[in-house]
């Protein structure tokens, strides 16, 4: 009889998903699909921890955002469901475009090539989650916690989680945990002290993070990427300003009077991102950067990025550039397997067409690489050029085709990059020098948004005069918050500084209390690339199944990672893709096999009693 009671007490399997944005939802969907497929009968309690009430959307896609905050991912790419086995427990699993078509309020937006508001995607994710929850098997209990997990403790083979303000034993001991938290550097996301600070370290949600900046203020923004654009729109369109297109097709901005007086952007390169349309990507097969060639490189570890991979990228970009340029002159590039054969075609082409602009890798990536500073006019003119090339599409613009090449090869490169595939020096080189560069040229904003930034510059609100070569120093006199300086001569006092750079895993700092706890207690350790040197990208160490590796080097079978926490060991996790770096499916299989084994052992105990 005692054995039967013990079996009953141990029957409930407690599972935790920490961080419940899209990645948390994907892991949950695979878990319940596996539970149903294996016909698990014993009770399973799945606890979801999220910083806010927007379960499945998280902070990035929360549905209360303004509609002017757009995706940089075309509608046709968005699907929160998967076609892998076992199937979802729902029969109706529409992708985003199909979902938009059946929504009376949004059906007009159901264009595959369009860029939807992030809030709309959040609504899609949350509705999909709600429908999934309504079909859960009776033995599954779902427990939602609007809490930020800050601490973890190992108890035998199980774990206890802790959140701020809760009693020590507020949650059960968990058998399995998956961490799908957002960027480690963001900590708990928006901080209340931002409301009065002159330094804003995190801009989301924009209404709250930037709402205290008064009209007429002078604002500096560090970073010139997607987050910068969101901040600019929140401070202008978000305050009642209006964009319109005049008869000549040029976008203009009408001020509301509530905007900052001037906004100064500065970044390391001073370059804006290449804007995107929703045009269908080029379908031409890769010539040099192929999966077979990457597999061959992986067999000869460690791989040098500069010596082995970068030359292949440049060759592939060269092919993309000239394939389109040749078309303009009614020539046809033969994509032969030897690059010398392609080079010969290029030289013959330029002999007959010396006026055609040659491919130049360095100048394409940074046309101002030899200029320490840039003027407002040069940057505005460059944005105009990027917009023209973007609207032509990758089939008509050699520049656009070149920049789109990274999107075509990134999945193949990820296979070589992941789990320390590069030597230590190359790993560091790519993370610090090329990761941001390729994001800038390949994953930029919708054309519409960059047109808005240009309109703000033409309206005198945005100033590019400090965009490159500037440093920001806090003003000790107290008259202003800080001073932006460029070239030791020109300077500008500012009232606020906004950090518009998305934080990445950092080898020397772990702001998140949860990951700090994991490191301090030896539950996990940082990953180190020791191939030919030592490089610590900042992410946690894990095996190829996503399971955390403890300080003693042993695989921690109770805790897995998925999404942003794996950035540094895997690449390009900040995406809605269910296929890229899919560690969720294996985690779900492992969890359900564990539960099935428990169920078998319990049945044996009951039979013995």
XYZ file of C-alpha atoms in Angstrom, residues 42-584:
543
model
C -0.535 10.406 -16.104
C -1.006 14.069 -15.105
C 1.395 16.630 -16.494
C 1.556 20.197 -15.161
C 3.108 22.686 -17.587
C 4.088 25.987 -15.963
C 4.623 28.993 -18.215
C 6.619 31.959 -16.941
C 6.404 35.250 -18.835
C 7.247 38.858 -17.960
C 3.832 40.099 -19.055
C 0.337 38.842 -19.840
C 1.049 38.540 -23.556
C 1.689 34.807 -23.589
C 3.069 33.595 -26.965
C 3.740 37.181 -28.110
C 6.215 38.249 -25.437
C 7.690 41.754 -25.391
C 8.644 41.981 -29.059
C 5.225 41.143 -30.533
C 2.932 42.399 -27.781
C -0.407 43.423 -29.348
C -0.649 46.758 -27.532
C 2.146 48.259 -29.650
C 1.471 51.096 -32.105
C 0.692 49.969 -35.645
C 3.593 51.965 -37.123
C 6.080 49.490 -35.579
C 6.435 47.096 -38.510
C 7.954 43.684 -39.080
C 11.044 43.429 -41.291
C 9.904 39.930 -42.223
C 7.345 39.599 -45.041
C 3.935 38.112 -44.220
C 4.590 35.073 -46.394
C 7.426 33.993 -44.082
C 5.331 33.920 -40.908
C 3.819 30.671 -39.688
C 3.641 29.684 -36.034
C 2.776 26.075 -36.945
C 4.992 23.314 -38.293
C 4.515 20.461 -40.731
C 6.704 18.017 -38.792
C 5.475 14.878 -37.075
C 3.626 14.352 -34.842
C 1.048 16.867 -36.116
C -0.343 19.641 -33.936
C -3.267 18.663 -31.723
C -5.381 21.147 -33.729
C -6.679 20.446 -37.210
C -6.914 24.088 -38.255
C -3.400 25.591 -38.250
C -3.357 28.592 -40.617
C -0.201 30.458 -41.492
C -0.198 34.224 -40.959
C -1.473 35.187 -44.426
C -4.303 32.625 -44.227
C -5.191 33.863 -40.754
C -5.330 37.480 -41.965
C -7.708 36.492 -44.774
C -10.299 35.124 -42.356
C -10.148 38.159 -40.041
C -12.743 40.730 -41.184
C -10.725 43.589 -39.698
C -7.421 42.513 -41.293
C -8.362 40.741 -44.538
C -7.224 43.717 -46.625
C -3.719 43.259 -45.171
C -3.395 39.641 -46.334
C -0.707 40.303 -48.910
C 2.188 37.832 -48.889
C 4.741 40.518 -49.783
C 3.547 43.079 -47.206
C 5.122 43.887 -43.830
C 2.582 43.705 -41.027
C 2.588 45.632 -37.749
C 4.338 43.633 -35.039
C 1.210 43.985 -32.929
C -0.767 42.129 -35.592
C 1.678 39.231 -35.494
C 1.347 39.225 -31.715
C -2.424 38.911 -32.018
C -1.955 35.954 -34.386
C 0.456 34.250 -31.987
C -1.761 34.780 -28.949
C -4.901 33.580 -30.718
C -3.063 30.465 -31.919
C -1.933 29.783 -28.355
C -5.457 30.270 -26.989
C -6.916 27.815 -29.504
C -4.197 25.297 -28.683
C -4.990 25.582 -24.974
C -8.691 24.892 -25.649
C -7.804 21.472 -27.087
C -5.430 20.228 -24.396
C -5.905 16.615 -23.251
C -7.585 16.269 -19.846
C -4.409 15.053 -18.129
C -2.523 18.282 -18.931
C -2.757 21.143 -16.453
C -1.617 24.538 -17.693
C -0.392 27.073 -15.124
C 0.491 30.601 -16.252
C 2.708 32.908 -14.176
C 3.222 36.580 -15.038
C 6.581 36.596 -13.347
C 10.269 36.995 -14.165
C 12.348 34.041 -12.996
C 15.399 35.376 -11.168
C 16.876 32.345 -9.391
C 17.136 28.584 -9.662
C 18.130 25.873 -7.221
C 18.969 22.235 -7.829
C 17.288 19.720 -5.524
C 18.495 16.228 -6.317
C 17.494 15.568 -9.919
C 14.883 18.342 -9.873
C 14.896 22.134 -9.808
C 13.078 24.883 -8.010
C 12.501 28.290 -9.595
C 12.220 31.606 -7.791
C 10.676 34.912 -8.839
C 10.868 38.298 -7.191
C 8.366 38.820 -4.376
C 7.201 35.202 -4.187
C 7.481 32.842 -1.247
C 10.444 30.425 -1.394
C 8.285 27.406 -2.281
C 5.699 29.122 -4.443
C 6.303 26.686 -7.296
C 6.737 22.913 -7.393
C 9.992 21.134 -8.016
C 10.383 20.829 -11.770
C 11.454 17.700 -13.611
C 12.292 19.477 -16.870
C 12.861 23.140 -17.766
C 13.450 24.917 -21.057
C 14.773 28.479 -21.070
C 13.457 30.523 -23.988
C 14.103 33.944 -22.521
C 14.842 36.952 -24.701
C 18.127 38.815 -24.946
C 20.228 38.129 -21.849
C 21.361 41.729 -21.739
C 17.822 43.047 -21.408
C 17.418 41.790 -17.879
C 13.761 42.219 -16.971
C 13.003 44.372 -19.997
C 11.522 47.805 -19.348
C 12.613 49.369 -16.066
C 10.417 51.827 -14.176
C 13.388 54.112 -13.506
C 13.486 54.881 -17.228
C 10.534 57.186 -16.592
C 12.792 59.845 -15.118
C 16.211 58.915 -16.485
C 17.986 60.868 -19.163
C 19.634 57.648 -20.302
C 17.227 55.116 -21.818
C 18.881 51.713 -22.066
C 15.933 49.796 -23.553
C 13.242 51.362 -25.746
C 10.418 48.826 -25.473
C 7.541 49.291 -24.954
C 8.201 52.588 -26.702
C 5.169 54.400 -25.305
C 6.409 53.969 -21.749
C 10.161 53.957 -22.269
C 10.246 57.198 -24.265
C 7.094 58.957 -23.081
C 8.885 61.172 -20.579
C 11.075 62.873 -23.204
C 9.596 66.356 -23.496
C 8.870 68.154 -26.740
C 11.718 70.362 -27.918
C 14.369 68.222 -26.200
C 17.642 67.382 -27.908
C 18.090 63.616 -28.117
C 21.071 61.458 -29.086
C 20.446 57.905 -30.309
C 23.258 55.351 -30.285
C 22.803 52.813 -33.073
C 21.339 53.089 -36.567
C 19.422 49.816 -36.857
C 15.839 48.638 -36.483
C 15.592 49.724 -32.851
C 16.723 53.233 -33.778
C 13.967 53.430 -36.394
C 11.360 52.303 -33.858
C 12.549 54.969 -31.415
C 12.453 57.681 -34.103
C 8.900 56.779 -35.121
C 7.745 56.647 -31.502
C 9.112 60.160 -30.902
C 7.458 61.578 -34.034
C 4.574 59.658 -35.594
C 3.799 58.300 -32.150
C 3.279 61.870 -30.954
C 0.782 62.871 -33.599
C 3.079 63.750 -36.491
C 1.852 62.756 -39.944
C 3.601 61.307 -42.972
C 2.165 61.846 -46.425
C 3.230 61.349 -50.038
C 3.137 64.415 -52.312
C 2.284 64.496 -56.023
C 5.874 63.757 -57.041
C 5.865 60.610 -54.885
C 8.138 62.034 -52.185
C 7.264 61.333 -48.560
C 6.992 64.376 -46.331
C 6.415 64.876 -42.600
C 4.041 67.309 -40.883
C 5.050 68.066 -37.319
C 2.631 67.931 -34.392
C 4.738 70.167 -32.168
C 5.205 67.393 -29.603
C 8.403 66.007 -31.113
C 11.908 66.499 -29.723
C 13.583 69.578 -31.127
C 16.374 67.585 -32.762
C 17.443 63.931 -32.837
C 21.102 63.074 -33.470
C 21.954 59.536 -34.608
C 25.436 58.078 -34.211
C 26.883 54.599 -34.701
C 30.158 52.823 -35.360
C 29.804 52.739 -39.151
C 27.378 55.618 -39.604
C 25.489 53.561 -42.188
C 21.752 52.839 -42.367
C 20.405 49.360 -43.041
C 19.520 48.285 -46.575
C 15.712 48.535 -46.766
C 13.602 45.624 -47.984
C 10.529 45.007 -50.049
C 8.531 41.813 -49.851
C 9.728 40.704 -53.278
C 10.209 36.974 -53.701
C 13.814 36.033 -53.072
C 16.096 34.963 -55.910
C 15.645 31.256 -56.608
C 18.978 30.731 -58.375
C 21.031 27.923 -56.793
C 24.190 28.825 -54.928
C 27.388 28.266 -56.896
C 30.213 28.398 -54.343
C 28.663 28.607 -50.882
C 26.979 25.218 -51.049
C 25.955 22.796 -48.313
C 28.377 20.185 -49.686
C 31.300 22.590 -49.560
C 30.419 23.696 -46.026
C 30.168 20.044 -44.930
C 33.610 19.405 -46.379
C 34.998 22.388 -44.468
C 33.439 21.136 -41.229
C 35.265 17.828 -41.653
C 38.577 19.707 -41.517
C 38.104 21.603 -38.248
C 38.870 24.185 -37.088
C 37.566 26.363 -39.925
C 39.008 29.808 -40.583
C 36.357 32.390 -41.446
C 38.805 34.763 -43.111
C 40.713 32.147 -45.123
C 38.088 29.505 -45.941
C 34.608 31.069 -45.684
C 34.839 34.776 -46.485
C 36.357 34.122 -49.943
C 33.371 31.893 -50.761
C 30.957 34.609 -49.612
C 32.683 37.195 -51.806
C 32.598 34.835 -54.791
C 28.885 34.173 -54.277
C 28.192 37.889 -54.001
C 30.193 38.497 -57.163
C 28.025 36.005 -59.047
C 24.847 37.650 -57.705
C 26.044 41.108 -58.736
C 27.065 40.245 -62.268
C 24.134 37.962 -62.944
C 21.868 41.023 -62.656
C 24.296 43.514 -64.205
C 24.770 41.293 -67.256
C 20.983 41.217 -67.761
C 20.923 45.015 -68.083
C 23.242 44.713 -71.090
C 21.507 41.625 -72.476
C 24.411 39.431 -71.519
C 24.117 36.143 -69.636
C 26.524 35.026 -66.952
C 27.406 31.349 -67.047
C 27.677 30.247 -63.411
C 30.552 27.819 -63.970
C 32.012 25.887 -61.020
C 35.488 27.430 -61.385
C 35.687 31.062 -60.344
C 38.424 31.777 -62.901
C 35.895 31.020 -65.649
C 33.523 33.569 -64.136
C 36.293 36.122 -63.762
C 37.142 35.732 -67.456
C 33.519 36.467 -68.384
C 33.571 39.555 -66.181
C 36.744 40.905 -67.805
C 35.339 40.395 -71.305
C 32.145 42.184 -70.241
C 34.020 45.209 -68.866
C 36.161 45.332 -71.999
C 33.014 45.952 -74.026
C 31.270 47.991 -71.314
C 33.934 49.973 -69.422
C 31.239 52.381 -68.175
C 29.567 49.634 -66.113
C 30.342 49.821 -62.397
C 32.681 47.068 -61.259
C 32.003 44.870 -58.270
C 34.000 46.124 -55.271
C 33.396 44.201 -52.049
C 34.680 46.866 -49.659
C 32.917 49.768 -51.380
C 29.641 47.887 -51.641
C 29.624 47.173 -47.919
C 30.785 50.657 -46.931
C 31.098 53.357 -49.600
C 32.528 55.697 -46.942
C 35.112 53.339 -45.471
C 37.930 55.851 -46.036
C 36.032 58.760 -44.462
C 36.305 59.286 -40.702
C 33.267 61.590 -40.630
C 30.131 62.032 -42.722
C 27.948 65.031 -43.445
C 24.192 65.096 -43.097
C 23.853 65.482 -46.859
C 26.018 62.468 -47.709
C 23.987 60.175 -45.479
C 20.674 61.487 -46.818
C 21.894 60.972 -50.400
C 23.023 57.424 -49.558
C 19.590 56.625 -48.098
C 18.016 57.901 -51.323
C 20.245 55.531 -53.298
C 19.403 52.553 -51.078
C 15.679 53.241 -51.470
C 15.953 53.350 -55.263
C 17.869 50.056 -55.328
C 15.518 48.390 -52.847
C 12.432 49.239 -54.884
C 13.990 47.726 -58.018
C 14.176 44.381 -56.208
C 16.976 41.778 -56.207
C 16.191 40.706 -59.779
C 16.808 44.184 -61.192
C 19.334 45.832 -58.863
C 22.914 44.452 -58.752
C 23.388 46.053 -55.317
C 20.151 44.578 -53.999
C 21.032 41.157 -55.398
C 24.444 41.310 -53.708
C 22.979 42.228 -50.328
C 20.279 39.550 -50.636
C 22.997 36.911 -51.039
C 23.501 36.700 -47.283
C 19.867 35.715 -46.772
C 20.396 32.886 -49.249
C 23.579 31.556 -47.656
C 22.954 32.228 -43.962
C 21.315 28.855 -43.285
C 24.287 27.045 -44.828
C 26.742 29.240 -42.921
C 24.899 28.530 -39.676
C 25.720 24.844 -40.058
C 29.416 25.673 -40.172
C 29.258 28.301 -37.425
C 27.233 26.367 -34.844
C 28.773 24.641 -31.831
C 32.238 26.093 -32.312
C 32.638 25.170 -35.963
C 34.952 28.144 -36.516
C 38.339 28.489 -34.850
C 38.357 30.809 -31.838
C 39.833 33.833 -33.626
C 37.424 33.434 -36.558
C 34.462 33.027 -34.214
C 35.351 36.297 -32.512
C 36.027 38.021 -35.843
C 32.620 37.070 -37.196
C 30.706 37.988 -34.024
C 32.364 41.381 -33.642
C 32.888 42.465 -37.252
C 30.617 40.582 -39.607
C 27.459 39.675 -37.693
C 26.254 43.283 -37.559
C 27.459 43.987 -41.077
C 25.469 41.131 -42.623
C 22.404 42.047 -40.569
C 22.684 45.606 -41.909
C 22.760 44.595 -45.545
C 20.328 41.662 -45.420
C 17.748 42.200 -42.656
C 16.878 45.865 -42.908
C 13.548 47.666 -42.413
C 10.666 47.868 -44.886
C 11.196 50.532 -47.568
C 8.307 52.503 -46.086
C 10.086 52.957 -42.768
C 13.374 54.161 -44.234
C 11.412 56.643 -46.361
C 9.960 57.967 -43.113
C 13.427 58.447 -41.631
C 14.485 60.385 -44.717
C 11.345 62.526 -44.435
C 12.216 63.280 -40.799
C 15.708 64.321 -41.910
C 14.268 66.591 -44.596
C 11.921 68.091 -42.001
C 14.902 69.059 -39.844
C 14.104 66.733 -36.949
C 16.755 64.063 -37.602
C 20.360 65.228 -37.948
C 23.004 62.920 -39.477
C 25.869 65.317 -38.821
C 27.257 63.227 -35.963
C 26.451 59.802 -37.418
C 30.058 58.569 -37.742
C 33.153 59.105 -35.617
C 31.285 60.601 -32.667
C 31.666 60.017 -28.958
C 29.186 60.838 -26.209
C 30.318 62.266 -22.891
C 28.153 62.969 -19.864
C 28.125 66.648 -18.953
C 29.406 66.986 -15.404
C 28.202 70.576 -15.089
C 24.563 69.483 -14.966
C 23.460 72.022 -17.558
C 22.798 69.222 -20.062
C 22.825 65.465 -19.780
C 25.722 65.035 -22.193
C 27.649 66.264 -25.185
C 28.036 64.563 -28.550
C 31.416 65.293 -30.119
C 32.859 64.501 -33.533
C 36.355 65.172 -34.828
C 37.437 67.120 -31.759
C 35.793 70.269 -33.133
C 32.054 69.946 -33.651
C 29.949 69.247 -30.578
C 26.302 69.245 -29.556
C 24.733 69.305 -26.101
C 21.862 66.852 -25.597
C 19.203 66.271 -22.971
C 18.777 62.515 -23.470
C 20.723 59.514 -24.716
C 18.886 56.467 -26.077
C 20.725 53.184 -26.454
C 19.167 51.692 -29.594
C 21.476 48.710 -29.896
C 19.961 45.302 -29.271
C 22.075 43.678 -26.538
C 23.822 40.435 -27.387
C 25.364 37.807 -25.161
C 28.470 39.315 -23.618
C 31.482 37.308 -22.549
C 32.251 39.556 -19.590
C 28.823 40.473 -18.280
C 25.563 38.697 -17.453
C 22.946 41.265 -16.353
C 20.164 38.667 -16.103
C 19.760 37.474 -12.515
C 18.628 34.031 -13.679
C 21.708 33.323 -15.787
C 23.947 34.822 -13.132
C 22.451 32.334 -10.669
C 23.003 29.450 -13.084
C 26.675 30.367 -13.406
C 27.268 31.002 -9.708
C 25.772 27.665 -8.685
C 27.556 25.677 -11.357
C 24.271 24.526 -12.896
C 25.642 25.827 -16.179
C 28.808 27.342 -17.555
C 29.781 29.729 -20.319
C 30.703 28.262 -23.668
C 34.341 28.663 -24.642
C 35.696 28.123 -28.120
C 39.177 26.678 -27.586
C 40.031 25.820 -31.207
C 43.424 27.422 -31.787
C 42.868 29.988 -29.025
C 40.193 31.018 -26.539
C 37.025 32.983 -27.258
C 34.036 33.334 -24.932
C 30.986 34.674 -26.809
C 28.933 34.944 -23.599
C 26.294 32.255 -24.170
C 25.733 29.247 -21.953
C 27.358 25.989 -22.944
C 25.070 23.244 -24.243
C 25.191 20.008 -26.180
C 23.746 19.597 -29.671
C 20.350 18.730 -28.184
C 20.242 22.078 -26.410
C 20.844 20.657 -22.926
C 22.792 22.831 -20.513
C 26.320 21.736 -19.633
C 27.195 22.161 -15.958
C 30.386 23.600 -14.520
C 31.791 20.087 -14.081
C 31.382 19.382 -17.796
C 28.474 16.973 -17.387
C 25.298 17.323 -19.442
C 22.465 18.711 -17.358
C 19.512 16.669 -18.625
C 16.936 18.705 -16.693
C 17.490 22.105 -18.363
C 17.525 22.981 -22.056
C 18.013 26.210 -23.998
C 16.221 27.477 -27.090
C 16.228 30.742 -28.996
C 18.208 33.811 -27.980
C 20.056 32.163 -25.038
C 21.841 29.977 -27.610
C 23.126 32.953 -29.651
C 26.888 32.499 -29.933
C 26.655 28.731 -30.204
C 23.995 29.013 -32.903
C 23.374 31.913 -35.240
C 20.343 34.005 -36.169
C 17.952 32.961 -33.417
C 16.107 36.277 -33.378
C 13.568 35.125 -35.931
C 10.062 33.686 -36.075
C 11.295 30.693 -38.060
C 10.392 27.305 -36.622
C 13.097 25.573 -38.644
C 16.160 27.675 -37.857
C 18.066 26.157 -34.908
C 15.045 24.067 -33.929
C 16.008 22.708 -30.514
C 12.387 22.654 -29.316
